[in-house]
Structure formats: C-alpha cells, structure tokens
Amino acid sequence: MSVGLPYFLFLSAGLFAVGCFGLLARRHAVAVLMSGQLMFGAAAIALVAFARFGYRDSQPLAGQVFALFVMGTAAVELALGIALLLLVFRQRSTIFVDEFGDR
Amino acid sequence: MVIASYLTGALMLAGAVAVVLLRRIAQAAAALIFTFAMLAVLFLLLSADFLFAVQLFLDTVLVGLLVGAAIAMTRVAPEGSASPMNRQAIAAGIVAVAVFILLSGVLIKTAWPLSPWPNLPRTDDIIAGALFGQYVVALEALAVLILAGVAGAVLLGLADEPRARVAPTLPQRERGRRKRRVRPPVSTEIKP
C-alpha cells in the first residue's frame, strides 16, 4: 500500500478550506493574515504533489518551481498585509476587522 | 513512509484548525509555525528536498518572526469573553465546506495523468536550471513583485511621520506670534 496523488490533493483541499474559514470568520486581523498563509500553503502542497506524481522529462519539477513562486508571493503578501495592518492600527487603535469601519 | 505521510498530514491539519480556532493570537501564531513545520516534512516526503529547506527557513522561521512582531506591535487589552469569530462565522463555515466539497469533487472526477518518479538524488540543480532557463521571465517578475512589496511596506511604515513634522507645537506657535508683533514707535516730539 502506498500513498498516492489523491491523498495529497485531499490534504491540500482540506487545508485550503480551513484557511478559507479562518479568512472569513476571524476577528483578529493577524489571524486573517495567518489564514491566508494557510491557503498559500495548500496551493504549494498541490503543486509539489503534481511534480512528484506527474513527472515529465520535458518540464522536470515544474510543480516545485511554481511552488517556489507561490511561497515568494505569500511572503510578499504577508509583509504588505502587516504594514497595512500597522497603519490601520495606528489610526483606529483597534486590531479587529469588524471594528475598522466604525470610526 | 505511508504512516509518516498520514501522521504528518493529520498533524498539519490539526495545527491549521488550531490556528483558526484558538482565541489567543500568540497561541495561534505558534500553531501556524507548527503547521508550516509539518508542511516542510510533507515536502520532504514528496521528494522535494530543496523546497523542504526553503519552507523551513522562509515560512517557518521568517513568517513566524513577522507574525510575532506584528502581534507584539499591535497589543490590545484582553478581550475577556468576546468570541474570536465575527458575525459571519456560520456563513464562513458554509463557504469553507462548499469549497472543500467542490475541490474534492473535481479531484475525484479528474483522470490525472500519472508517471513514475525517476528517483532523483537531489532536486536543487534541476530547479536552478528551470528557474534561470525556462522560467526566467517569471523569476524576474517575482523579483519585481518582491521589490514593489518591500518598497510599499516601507512607505506604509513611514506614512504617519510627515504629519508629525508639519504640525508645530504650541510653544513654537507662541514664539512665532511674539516675533511678528511690532510695537508702535514712541513719539519723542515735545508738544506745546
């Protein structure tokens, strides 16, 4: 018995769904950003799994290369999100997303 | 290998659920670091040794530091018994379940073209060749994106400072008024 592609894709889908719930439901802005990071991680798992189980000589490890791009984009998104969050926190003195529009 | 894959996957999902459900944000950040560490192990089990190292350094250490710094700089009073979820938590749960069902349906119905793994000893040289060969344009675009992101983050961090320099303080305003006041000349003429 071996672990195949469907297992990793279901894992990716589950992680993506959990991140989607956190992105929509959490009040704390840093928790929203962390949930977004989970969604990026889910995409990376799927890409690496495709590279592992669908290897092509013409485009070797293309999935891993794109997973690198996804991880770089995720880091940039987190940095910008934190900078925006700090700016809003200085002006509104609150960290909860449902209170950002109150003043 | 099979047991390691199932165990790592289960731990990773448990960590992700903890990130989303924990009330204290510092504990959620610790759960995120744990989830990314399990993600790195999963990469190793998928024969992605270079990505394992990148994930361990970039996401586990760097993201953990960034998130920790953000939590430290945005400390607020304890919420008490306030819920960590907002009013749309139920709708968010429905959307999350719908997303999972949709993705699972696509996964089951698609006939993925599989091929055997060639048992590569290492992957970093192949990834380097692909990055600077076939995908060099995408690599440069990512570099520009990172540069724009860093520049934007720095600019956003400096956004409040010019306002503080423009507004003078009260003693400075008073000193300015005193300097501008001109005394009328005193007449020295002797009137009969």
PDB file of C-alpha atoms in Angstrom:
ATOM      1  CA  MET A   1       0.000   0.000   0.000  1.00  0.00           C
ATOM      2  CA  SER A   2       1.406   3.421  -0.909  1.00  0.00           C
ATOM      3  CA  VAL A   3       0.236   6.978  -0.615  1.00  0.00           C
ATOM      4  CA  GLY A   4      -0.888   8.349  -3.961  1.00  0.00           C
ATOM      5  CA  LEU A   5      -1.736  11.694  -5.512  1.00  0.00           C
ATOM      6  CA  PRO A   6      -5.393  11.794  -4.314  1.00  0.00           C
ATOM      7  CA  TYR A   7      -4.327  11.767  -0.651  1.00  0.00           C
ATOM      8  CA  PHE A   8      -2.139  14.849  -1.033  1.00  0.00           C
ATOM      9  CA  LEU A   9      -4.764  16.655  -3.112  1.00  0.00           C
ATOM     10  CA  PHE A  10      -7.436  15.985  -0.459  1.00  0.00           C
ATOM     11  CA  LEU A  11      -4.976  17.251   2.147  1.00  0.00           C
ATOM     12  CA  SER A  12      -4.470  20.383   0.075  1.00  0.00           C
ATOM     13  CA  ALA A  13      -8.228  20.874  -0.309  1.00  0.00           C
ATOM     14  CA  GLY A  14      -8.775  20.425   3.429  1.00  0.00           C
ATOM     15  CA  LEU A  15      -6.041  22.904   4.337  1.00  0.00           C
ATOM     16  CA  PHE A  16      -7.438  25.381   1.796  1.00  0.00           C
ATOM     17  CA  ALA A  17     -10.937  25.059   3.261  1.00  0.00           C
ATOM     18  CA  VAL A  18      -9.648  25.590   6.817  1.00  0.00           C
ATOM     19  CA  GLY A  19      -7.733  28.695   5.700  1.00  0.00           C
ATOM     20  CA  CYS A  20     -10.814  29.958   3.852  1.00  0.00           C
ATOM     21  CA  PHE A  21     -12.889  29.636   7.040  1.00  0.00           C
ATOM     22  CA  GLY A  22     -10.289  31.498   9.087  1.00  0.00           C
ATOM     23  CA  LEU A  23     -10.000  34.264   6.491  1.00  0.00           C
ATOM     24  CA  LEU A  24     -13.727  34.908   6.577  1.00  0.00           C
ATOM     25  CA  ALA A  25     -14.575  34.235  10.207  1.00  0.00           C
ATOM     26  CA  ARG A  26     -11.752  35.525  12.434  1.00  0.00           C
ATOM     27  CA  ARG A  27     -11.953  38.978  14.052  1.00  0.00           C
ATOM     28  CA  HIS A  28      -8.251  39.470  14.727  1.00  0.00           C
ATOM     29  CA  ALA A  29      -6.519  40.906  11.651  1.00  0.00           C
ATOM     30  CA  VAL A  30      -3.282  38.957  12.220  1.00  0.00           C
ATOM     31  CA  ALA A  31      -5.346  35.746  12.355  1.00  0.00           C
ATOM     32  CA  VAL A  32      -6.876  36.699   8.986  1.00  0.00           C
ATOM     33  CA  LEU A  33      -3.379  37.084   7.525  1.00  0.00           C
ATOM     34  CA  MET A  34      -2.304  33.750   9.012  1.00  0.00           C
ATOM     35  CA  SER A  35      -5.338  32.049   7.448  1.00  0.00           C
ATOM     36  CA  GLY A  36      -4.288  33.474   4.079  1.00  0.00           C
ATOM     37  CA  GLN A  37      -0.881  31.897   4.599  1.00  0.00           C
ATOM     38  CA  LEU A  38      -2.566  28.523   5.148  1.00  0.00           C
ATOM     39  CA  MET A  39      -4.299  28.875   1.771  1.00  0.00           C
ATOM     40  CA  PHE A  40      -0.966  29.585   0.059  1.00  0.00           C
ATOM     41  CA  GLY A  41       0.496  26.516   1.761  1.00  0.00           C
ATOM     42  CA  ALA A  42      -2.376  24.401   0.434  1.00  0.00           C
ATOM     43  CA  ALA A  43      -1.618  25.533  -3.120  1.00  0.00           C
ATOM     44  CA  ALA A  44       2.047  24.677  -2.620  1.00  0.00           C
ATOM     45  CA  ILE A  45       1.199  21.133  -1.457  1.00  0.00           C
ATOM     46  CA  ALA A  46      -0.907  20.534  -4.572  1.00  0.00           C
ATOM     47  CA  LEU A  47       1.856  21.808  -6.870  1.00  0.00           C
ATOM     48  CA  VAL A  48       4.566  19.712  -5.226  1.00  0.00           C
ATOM     49  CA  ALA A  49       2.314  16.631  -5.332  1.00  0.00           C
ATOM     50  CA  PHE A  50       1.749  17.147  -9.067  1.00  0.00           C
ATOM     51  CA  ALA A  51       5.516  17.433  -9.565  1.00  0.00           C
ATOM     52  CA  ARG A  52       6.058  14.192  -7.652  1.00  0.00           C
ATOM     53  CA  PHE A  53       3.351  12.024  -9.233  1.00  0.00           C
ATOM     54  CA  GLY A  54       3.235  13.553 -12.722  1.00  0.00           C
ATOM     55  CA  TYR A  55       6.927  13.884 -13.568  1.00  0.00           C
ATOM     56  CA  ARG A  56       7.677  14.970 -17.141  1.00  0.00           C
ATOM     57  CA  ASP A  57      11.112  14.945 -18.787  1.00  0.00           C
ATOM     58  CA  SER A  58      10.160  17.960 -20.924  1.00  0.00           C
ATOM     59  CA  GLN A  59       9.318  20.083 -17.840  1.00  0.00           C
ATOM     60  CA  PRO A  60      11.048  18.461 -14.894  1.00  0.00           C
ATOM     61  CA  LEU A  61       9.853  19.591 -11.457  1.00  0.00           C
ATOM     62  CA  ALA A  62       7.685  22.383 -12.889  1.00  0.00           C
ATOM     63  CA  GLY A  63       5.360  21.980  -9.926  1.00  0.00           C
ATOM     64  CA  GLN A  64       8.173  22.565  -7.447  1.00  0.00           C
ATOM     65  CA  VAL A  65       9.285  25.679  -9.350  1.00  0.00           C
ATOM     66  CA  PHE A  66       5.768  27.093  -9.202  1.00  0.00           C
ATOM     67  CA  ALA A  67       5.542  26.175  -5.537  1.00  0.00           C
ATOM     68  CA  LEU A  68       8.623  28.383  -5.024  1.00  0.00           C
ATOM     69  CA  PHE A  69       6.804  31.240  -6.763  1.00  0.00           C
ATOM     70  CA  VAL A  70       3.767  30.672  -4.545  1.00  0.00           C
ATOM     71  CA  MET A  71       5.897  30.802  -1.408  1.00  0.00           C
ATOM     72  CA  GLY A  72       7.591  34.019  -2.542  1.00  0.00           C
ATOM     73  CA  THR A  73       4.244  35.627  -3.311  1.00  0.00           C
ATOM     74  CA  ALA A  74       2.918  34.538   0.075  1.00  0.00           C
ATOM     75  CA  ALA A  75       5.835  36.188   1.865  1.00  0.00           C
ATOM     76  CA  VAL A  76       5.296  39.467  -0.029  1.00  0.00           C
ATOM     77  CA  GLU A  77       1.571  39.388   0.724  1.00  0.00           C
ATOM     78  CA  LEU A  78       2.262  38.866   4.418  1.00  0.00           C
ATOM     79  CA  ALA A  79       4.760  41.727   4.579  1.00  0.00           C
ATOM     80  CA  LEU A  80       2.398  44.147   2.852  1.00  0.00           C
ATOM     81  CA  GLY A  81      -0.543  42.967   4.900  1.00  0.00           C
ATOM     82  CA  ILE A  82       1.321  43.540   8.159  1.00  0.00           C
ATOM     83  CA  ALA A  83       2.414  47.020   7.018  1.00  0.00           C
ATOM     84  CA  LEU A  84      -1.190  47.921   6.189  1.00  0.00           C
ATOM     85  CA  LEU A  85      -2.350  46.439   9.456  1.00  0.00           C
ATOM     86  CA  LEU A  86       0.099  48.556  11.468  1.00  0.00           C
ATOM     87  CA  LEU A  87      -1.031  51.688   9.628  1.00  0.00           C
ATOM     88  CA  VAL A  88      -4.694  50.983  10.335  1.00  0.00           C
ATOM     89  CA  PHE A  89      -3.881  50.106  13.956  1.00  0.00           C
ATOM     90  CA  ARG A  90      -2.122  53.462  14.483  1.00  0.00           C
ATOM     91  CA  GLN A  91      -5.086  55.351  13.098  1.00  0.00           C
ATOM     92  CA  ARG A  92      -8.008  53.345  14.501  1.00  0.00           C
ATOM     93  CA  SER A  93      -6.413  51.876  17.690  1.00  0.00           C
ATOM     94  CA  THR A  94      -8.121  48.547  17.049  1.00  0.00           C
ATOM     95  CA  ILE A  95      -6.958  45.228  15.656  1.00  0.00           C
ATOM     96  CA  PHE A  96     -10.358  43.675  14.984  1.00  0.00           C
ATOM     97  CA  VAL A  97     -11.543  43.738  11.375  1.00  0.00           C
ATOM     98  CA  ASP A  98     -15.211  44.220  12.300  1.00  0.00           C
ATOM     99  CA  GLU A  99     -14.305  47.499  14.062  1.00  0.00           C
ATOM    100  CA  PHE A 100     -12.186  49.008  11.274  1.00  0.00           C
ATOM    101  CA  GLY A 101     -15.100  50.823   9.690  1.00  0.00           C
ATOM    102  CA  ASP A 102     -16.683  52.051  12.900  1.00  0.00           C
ATOM    103  CA  ARG A 103     -14.976  55.476  13.088  1.00  0.00           C
TER     104      ARG A 103
ATOM    105  CA  MET B   1       6.513   6.115   4.577  1.00  0.00           C
ATOM    106  CA  VAL B   2       2.760   5.587   4.481  1.00  0.00           C
ATOM    107  CA  ILE B   3       2.377   6.009   8.233  1.00  0.00           C
ATOM    108  CA  ALA B   4       4.647   9.074   8.164  1.00  0.00           C
ATOM    109  CA  SER B   5       2.535  10.653   5.414  1.00  0.00           C
ATOM    110  CA  TYR B   6      -0.753  10.079   7.213  1.00  0.00           C
ATOM    111  CA  LEU B   7       0.636  11.209  10.566  1.00  0.00           C
ATOM    112  CA  THR B   8       2.232  14.357   9.118  1.00  0.00           C
ATOM    113  CA  GLY B   9      -0.946  15.219   7.224  1.00  0.00           C
ATOM    114  CA  ALA B  10      -3.102  14.756  10.307  1.00  0.00           C
ATOM    115  CA  LEU B  11      -0.771  16.889  12.452  1.00  0.00           C
ATOM    116  CA  MET B  12      -0.669  19.594   9.801  1.00  0.00           C
ATOM    117  CA  LEU B  13      -4.476  19.752   9.577  1.00  0.00           C
ATOM    118  CA  ALA B  14      -4.750  19.783  13.375  1.00  0.00           C
ATOM    119  CA  GLY B  15      -2.317  22.698  13.514  1.00  0.00           C
ATOM    120  CA  ALA B  16      -4.295  24.557  10.848  1.00  0.00           C
ATOM    121  CA  VAL B  17      -7.547  24.075  12.772  1.00  0.00           C
ATOM    122  CA  ALA B  18      -5.795  25.362  15.888  1.00  0.00           C
ATOM    123  CA  VAL B  19      -4.661  28.496  14.003  1.00  0.00           C
ATOM    124  CA  VAL B  20      -8.233  29.226  13.030  1.00  0.00           C
ATOM    125  CA  LEU B  21      -9.976  28.390  16.310  1.00  0.00           C
ATOM    126  CA  LEU B  22      -7.599  29.465  19.109  1.00  0.00           C
ATOM    127  CA  ARG B  23      -8.720  32.582  20.975  1.00  0.00           C
ATOM    128  CA  ARG B  24      -5.258  33.832  21.991  1.00  0.00           C
ATOM    129  CA  ILE B  25      -3.406  35.152  18.961  1.00  0.00           C
ATOM    130  CA  ALA B  26       0.042  34.206  20.298  1.00  0.00           C
ATOM    131  CA  GLN B  27      -1.041  30.576  20.577  1.00  0.00           C
ATOM    132  CA  ALA B  28      -2.492  30.742  17.060  1.00  0.00           C
ATOM    133  CA  ALA B  29       0.882  32.028  15.809  1.00  0.00           C
ATOM    134  CA  ALA B  30       2.652  29.112  17.496  1.00  0.00           C
ATOM    135  CA  ALA B  31       0.166  26.740  15.849  1.00  0.00           C
ATOM    136  CA  LEU B  32       0.951  28.356  12.483  1.00  0.00           C
ATOM    137  CA  ILE B  33       4.686  27.723  12.962  1.00  0.00           C
ATOM    138  CA  PHE B  34       3.903  24.088  13.826  1.00  0.00           C
ATOM    139  CA  THR B  35       1.666  23.758  10.741  1.00  0.00           C
ATOM    140  CA  PHE B  36       4.404  25.105   8.469  1.00  0.00           C
ATOM    141  CA  ALA B  37       6.947  22.741  10.037  1.00  0.00           C
ATOM    142  CA  MET B  38       4.652  19.797   9.240  1.00  0.00           C
ATOM    143  CA  LEU B  39       4.235  21.220   5.724  1.00  0.00           C
ATOM    144  CA  ALA B  40       8.029  21.155   5.346  1.00  0.00           C
ATOM    145  CA  VAL B  41       8.090  17.476   6.413  1.00  0.00           C
ATOM    146  CA  LEU B  42       5.380  16.795   3.839  1.00  0.00           C
ATOM    147  CA  PHE B  43       7.584  18.360   1.163  1.00  0.00           C
ATOM    148  CA  LEU B  44      10.399  16.023   2.225  1.00  0.00           C
ATOM    149  CA  LEU B  45       8.065  13.029   1.943  1.00  0.00           C
ATOM    150  CA  LEU B  46       7.196  14.219  -1.599  1.00  0.00           C
ATOM    151  CA  SER B  47      10.924  14.092  -2.541  1.00  0.00           C
ATOM    152  CA  ALA B  48      11.217  17.913  -2.613  1.00  0.00           C
ATOM    153  CA  ASP B  49      14.405  18.312  -0.582  1.00  0.00           C
ATOM    154  CA  PHE B  50      15.174  21.887  -1.733  1.00  0.00           C
ATOM    155  CA  LEU B  51      11.624  23.031  -1.000  1.00  0.00           C
ATOM    156  CA  PHE B  52      11.876  21.392   2.431  1.00  0.00           C
ATOM    157  CA  ALA B  53      14.824  23.669   3.257  1.00  0.00           C
ATOM    158  CA  VAL B  54      13.138  26.752   1.774  1.00  0.00           C
ATOM    159  CA  GLN B  55       9.902  26.052   3.618  1.00  0.00           C
ATOM    160  CA  LEU B  56      11.734  25.527   6.889  1.00  0.00           C
ATOM    161  CA  PHE B  57      13.668  28.794   6.610  1.00  0.00           C
ATOM    162  CA  LEU B  58      11.218  31.028   4.775  1.00  0.00           C
ATOM    163  CA  ASP B  59       7.835  30.073   6.110  1.00  0.00           C
ATOM    164  CA  THR B  60       8.586  28.589   9.498  1.00  0.00           C
ATOM    165  CA  VAL B  61      11.256  30.991  10.747  1.00  0.00           C
ATOM    166  CA  LEU B  62      10.700  34.183   8.770  1.00  0.00           C
ATOM    167  CA  VAL B  63       6.912  34.133   8.771  1.00  0.00           C
ATOM    168  CA  GLY B  64       6.947  33.211  12.444  1.00  0.00           C
ATOM    169  CA  LEU B  65       9.147  36.230  13.193  1.00  0.00           C
ATOM    170  CA  LEU B  66       6.999  38.551  11.075  1.00  0.00           C
ATOM    171  CA  VAL B  67       3.777  37.393  12.679  1.00  0.00           C
ATOM    172  CA  GLY B  68       5.313  37.577  16.155  1.00  0.00           C
ATOM    173  CA  ALA B  69       6.488  41.127  15.511  1.00  0.00           C
ATOM    174  CA  ALA B  70       3.047  42.114  14.223  1.00  0.00           C
ATOM    175  CA  ILE B  71       1.389  40.676  17.335  1.00  0.00           C
ATOM    176  CA  ALA B  72       3.870  42.475  19.604  1.00  0.00           C
ATOM    177  CA  MET B  73       3.302  45.824  17.858  1.00  0.00           C
ATOM    178  CA  THR B  74      -0.492  45.581  17.935  1.00  0.00           C
ATOM    179  CA  ARG B  75      -1.095  44.538  21.530  1.00  0.00           C
ATOM    180  CA  VAL B  76      -4.577  45.393  22.759  1.00  0.00           C
ATOM    181  CA  ALA B  77      -6.373  44.886  26.051  1.00  0.00           C
ATOM    182  CA  PRO B  78      -7.595  41.294  26.667  1.00  0.00           C
ATOM    183  CA  GLU B  79     -10.960  40.637  25.072  1.00  0.00           C
ATOM    184  CA  GLY B  80     -12.402  38.856  28.082  1.00  0.00           C
ATOM    185  CA  SER B  81     -15.146  36.518  26.989  1.00  0.00           C
ATOM    186  CA  ALA B  82     -15.505  38.005  23.487  1.00  0.00           C
ATOM    187  CA  SER B  83     -15.636  35.412  20.733  1.00  0.00           C
ATOM    188  CA  PRO B  84     -12.664  35.215  18.335  1.00  0.00           C
ATOM    189  CA  MET B  85     -15.164  34.855  15.470  1.00  0.00           C
ATOM    190  CA  ASN B  86     -17.156  37.630  13.830  1.00  0.00           C
ATOM    191  CA  ARG B  87     -20.844  37.644  12.922  1.00  0.00           C
ATOM    192  CA  GLN B  88     -20.339  35.863   9.600  1.00  0.00           C
ATOM    193  CA  ALA B  89     -18.740  32.760  11.141  1.00  0.00           C
ATOM    194  CA  ILE B  90     -21.643  30.486  10.178  1.00  0.00           C
ATOM    195  CA  ALA B  91     -21.661  31.728   6.585  1.00  0.00           C
ATOM    196  CA  ALA B  92     -17.876  31.305   6.510  1.00  0.00           C
ATOM    197  CA  GLY B  93     -18.263  27.714   7.681  1.00  0.00           C
ATOM    198  CA  ILE B  94     -20.781  27.013   4.912  1.00  0.00           C
ATOM    199  CA  VAL B  95     -18.469  28.566   2.317  1.00  0.00           C
ATOM    200  CA  ALA B  96     -15.484  26.557   3.603  1.00  0.00           C
ATOM    201  CA  VAL B  97     -17.415  23.277   3.456  1.00  0.00           C
ATOM    202  CA  ALA B  98     -18.694  24.156  -0.043  1.00  0.00           C
ATOM    203  CA  VAL B  99     -15.134  24.914  -1.195  1.00  0.00           C
ATOM    204  CA  PHE B 100     -13.918  21.577   0.187  1.00  0.00           C
ATOM    205  CA  ILE B 101     -16.764  19.639  -1.454  1.00  0.00           C
ATOM    206  CA  LEU B 102     -16.205  21.423  -4.782  1.00  0.00           C
ATOM    207  CA  LEU B 103     -12.454  20.755  -4.744  1.00  0.00           C
ATOM    208  CA  SER B 104     -12.955  17.126  -3.686  1.00  0.00           C
ATOM    209  CA  GLY B 105     -15.472  16.598  -6.479  1.00  0.00           C
ATOM    210  CA  VAL B 106     -13.026  17.909  -9.053  1.00  0.00           C
ATOM    211  CA  LEU B 107     -10.240  15.737  -7.594  1.00  0.00           C
ATOM    212  CA  ILE B 108     -12.319  12.558  -7.763  1.00  0.00           C
ATOM    213  CA  LYS B 109     -13.676  13.116 -11.269  1.00  0.00           C
ATOM    214  CA  THR B 110     -10.401  14.153 -12.942  1.00  0.00           C
ATOM    215  CA  ALA B 111      -8.260  11.421 -14.507  1.00  0.00           C
ATOM    216  CA  TRP B 112      -4.818  12.734 -13.578  1.00  0.00           C
ATOM    217  CA  PRO B 113      -2.016  11.656 -15.964  1.00  0.00           C
ATOM    218  CA  LEU B 114       0.447   9.949 -13.638  1.00  0.00           C
ATOM    219  CA  SER B 115       4.009   8.911 -14.357  1.00  0.00           C
ATOM    220  CA  PRO B 116       6.650   7.120 -12.272  1.00  0.00           C
ATOM    221  CA  TRP B 117       9.147   9.109 -10.207  1.00  0.00           C
ATOM    222  CA  PRO B 118      12.698   8.814 -11.610  1.00  0.00           C
ATOM    223  CA  ASN B 119      14.271   8.706  -8.090  1.00  0.00           C
ATOM    224  CA  LEU B 120      16.274  11.889  -8.439  1.00  0.00           C
ATOM    225  CA  PRO B 121      19.092  12.124  -5.826  1.00  0.00           C
ATOM    226  CA  ARG B 122      18.662  15.899  -5.484  1.00  0.00           C
ATOM    227  CA  THR B 123      16.349  18.496  -6.954  1.00  0.00           C
ATOM    228  CA  ASP B 124      18.131  21.828  -6.405  1.00  0.00           C
ATOM    229  CA  ASP B 125      20.186  21.660  -9.619  1.00  0.00           C
ATOM    230  CA  ILE B 126      17.121  20.887 -11.731  1.00  0.00           C
ATOM    231  CA  ILE B 127      15.131  23.700 -10.067  1.00  0.00           C
ATOM    232  CA  ALA B 128      18.023  26.138 -10.604  1.00  0.00           C
ATOM    233  CA  GLY B 129      18.243  25.181 -14.274  1.00  0.00           C
ATOM    234  CA  ALA B 130      14.499  25.645 -14.701  1.00  0.00           C
ATOM    235  CA  LEU B 131      14.430  28.973 -12.841  1.00  0.00           C
ATOM    236  CA  PHE B 132      17.220  30.527 -14.902  1.00  0.00           C
ATOM    237  CA  GLY B 133      16.221  28.807 -18.142  1.00  0.00           C
ATOM    238  CA  GLN B 134      12.606  28.125 -18.933  1.00  0.00           C
ATOM    239  CA  TYR B 135      11.060  30.253 -16.163  1.00  0.00           C
ATOM    240  CA  VAL B 136      13.487  33.198 -16.044  1.00  0.00           C
ATOM    241  CA  VAL B 137      10.772  35.709 -17.006  1.00  0.00           C
ATOM    242  CA  ALA B 138       8.547  34.511 -14.174  1.00  0.00           C
ATOM    243  CA  LEU B 139      11.530  34.704 -11.816  1.00  0.00           C
ATOM    244  CA  GLU B 140      12.208  38.323 -12.807  1.00  0.00           C
ATOM    245  CA  ALA B 141       8.527  39.161 -12.406  1.00  0.00           C
ATOM    246  CA  LEU B 142       8.622  37.677  -8.900  1.00  0.00           C
ATOM    247  CA  ALA B 143      11.725  39.759  -8.131  1.00  0.00           C
ATOM    248  CA  VAL B 144       9.901  42.920  -9.233  1.00  0.00           C
ATOM    249  CA  LEU B 145       6.897  41.901  -7.129  1.00  0.00           C
ATOM    250  CA  ILE B 146       9.097  41.404  -4.064  1.00  0.00           C
ATOM    251  CA  LEU B 147      10.789  44.774  -4.647  1.00  0.00           C
ATOM    252  CA  ALA B 148       7.431  46.514  -5.012  1.00  0.00           C
ATOM    253  CA  GLY B 149       6.155  44.790  -1.897  1.00  0.00           C
ATOM    254  CA  VAL B 150       9.148  45.773   0.217  1.00  0.00           C
ATOM    255  CA  ALA B 151       9.050  49.364  -1.063  1.00  0.00           C
ATOM    256  CA  GLY B 152       5.339  49.533  -0.353  1.00  0.00           C
ATOM    257  CA  ALA B 153       5.786  48.160   3.150  1.00  0.00           C
ATOM    258  CA  VAL B 154       8.500  50.725   3.929  1.00  0.00           C
ATOM    259  CA  LEU B 155       6.377  53.575   2.553  1.00  0.00           C
ATOM    260  CA  LEU B 156       3.386  52.464   4.569  1.00  0.00           C
ATOM    261  CA  GLY B 157       5.551  52.322   7.666  1.00  0.00           C
ATOM    262  CA  LEU B 158       6.680  55.924   7.105  1.00  0.00           C
ATOM    263  CA  ALA B 159       3.195  57.189   6.262  1.00  0.00           C
ATOM    264  CA  ASP B 160       2.496  58.833   9.646  1.00  0.00           C
ATOM    265  CA  GLU B 161       5.832  60.627  10.097  1.00  0.00           C
ATOM    266  CA  PRO B 162       5.437  63.645   7.731  1.00  0.00           C
ATOM    267  CA  ARG B 163       2.235  64.648   9.518  1.00  0.00           C
ATOM    268  CA  ALA B 164       4.121  64.921  12.860  1.00  0.00           C
ATOM    269  CA  ARG B 165       6.798  67.174  11.336  1.00  0.00           C
ATOM    270  CA  VAL B 166       4.337  69.630   9.739  1.00  0.00           C
ATOM    271  CA  ALA B 167       2.246  70.494  12.805  1.00  0.00           C
ATOM    272  CA  PRO B 168       4.154  72.918  15.093  1.00  0.00           C
ATOM    273  CA  THR B 169       3.939  72.655  18.847  1.00  0.00           C
ATOM    274  CA  LEU B 170       2.114  75.242  20.971  1.00  0.00           C
ATOM    275  CA  PRO B 171       5.252  76.964  22.387  1.00  0.00           C
ATOM    276  CA  GLN B 172       6.648  77.294  18.836  1.00  0.00           C
ATOM    277  CA  ARG B 173       3.427  78.920  17.651  1.00  0.00           C
ATOM    278  CA  GLU B 174       3.508  81.358  20.580  1.00  0.00           C
ATOM    279  CA  ARG B 175       7.141  82.257  19.877  1.00  0.00           C
ATOM    280  CA  GLY B 176       6.253  82.945  16.252  1.00  0.00           C
ATOM    281  CA  ARG B 177       3.403  85.282  17.251  1.00  0.00           C
ATOM    282  CA  ARG B 178       5.642  87.192  19.649  1.00  0.00           C
ATOM    283  CA  LYS B 179       8.298  87.727  16.979  1.00  0.00           C
ATOM    284  CA  ARG B 180       5.763  89.017  14.436  1.00  0.00           C
ATOM    285  CA  ARG B 181       4.242  91.571  16.860  1.00  0.00           C
ATOM    286  CA  VAL B 182       5.567  95.055  16.027  1.00  0.00           C
ATOM    287  CA  ARG B 183       5.500  97.752  18.702  1.00  0.00           C
ATOM    288  CA  PRO B 184       4.291 101.164  17.587  1.00  0.00           C
ATOM    289  CA  PRO B 185       7.080 103.749  17.580  1.00  0.00           C
ATOM    290  CA  VAL B 186       7.226 106.003  20.639  1.00  0.00           C
ATOM    291  CA  SER B 187       6.916 109.679  19.717  1.00  0.00           C
ATOM    292  CA  THR B 188       9.733 111.889  21.056  1.00  0.00           C
ATOM    293  CA  GLU B 189       8.217 115.219  19.892  1.00  0.00           C
ATOM    294  CA  ILE B 190       7.529 117.770  22.688  1.00  0.00           C
ATOM    295  CA  LYS B 191       4.074 119.324  22.200  1.00  0.00           C
ATOM    296  CA  PRO B 192       3.405 122.818  23.475  1.00  0.00           C
TER     297      PRO B 192
END
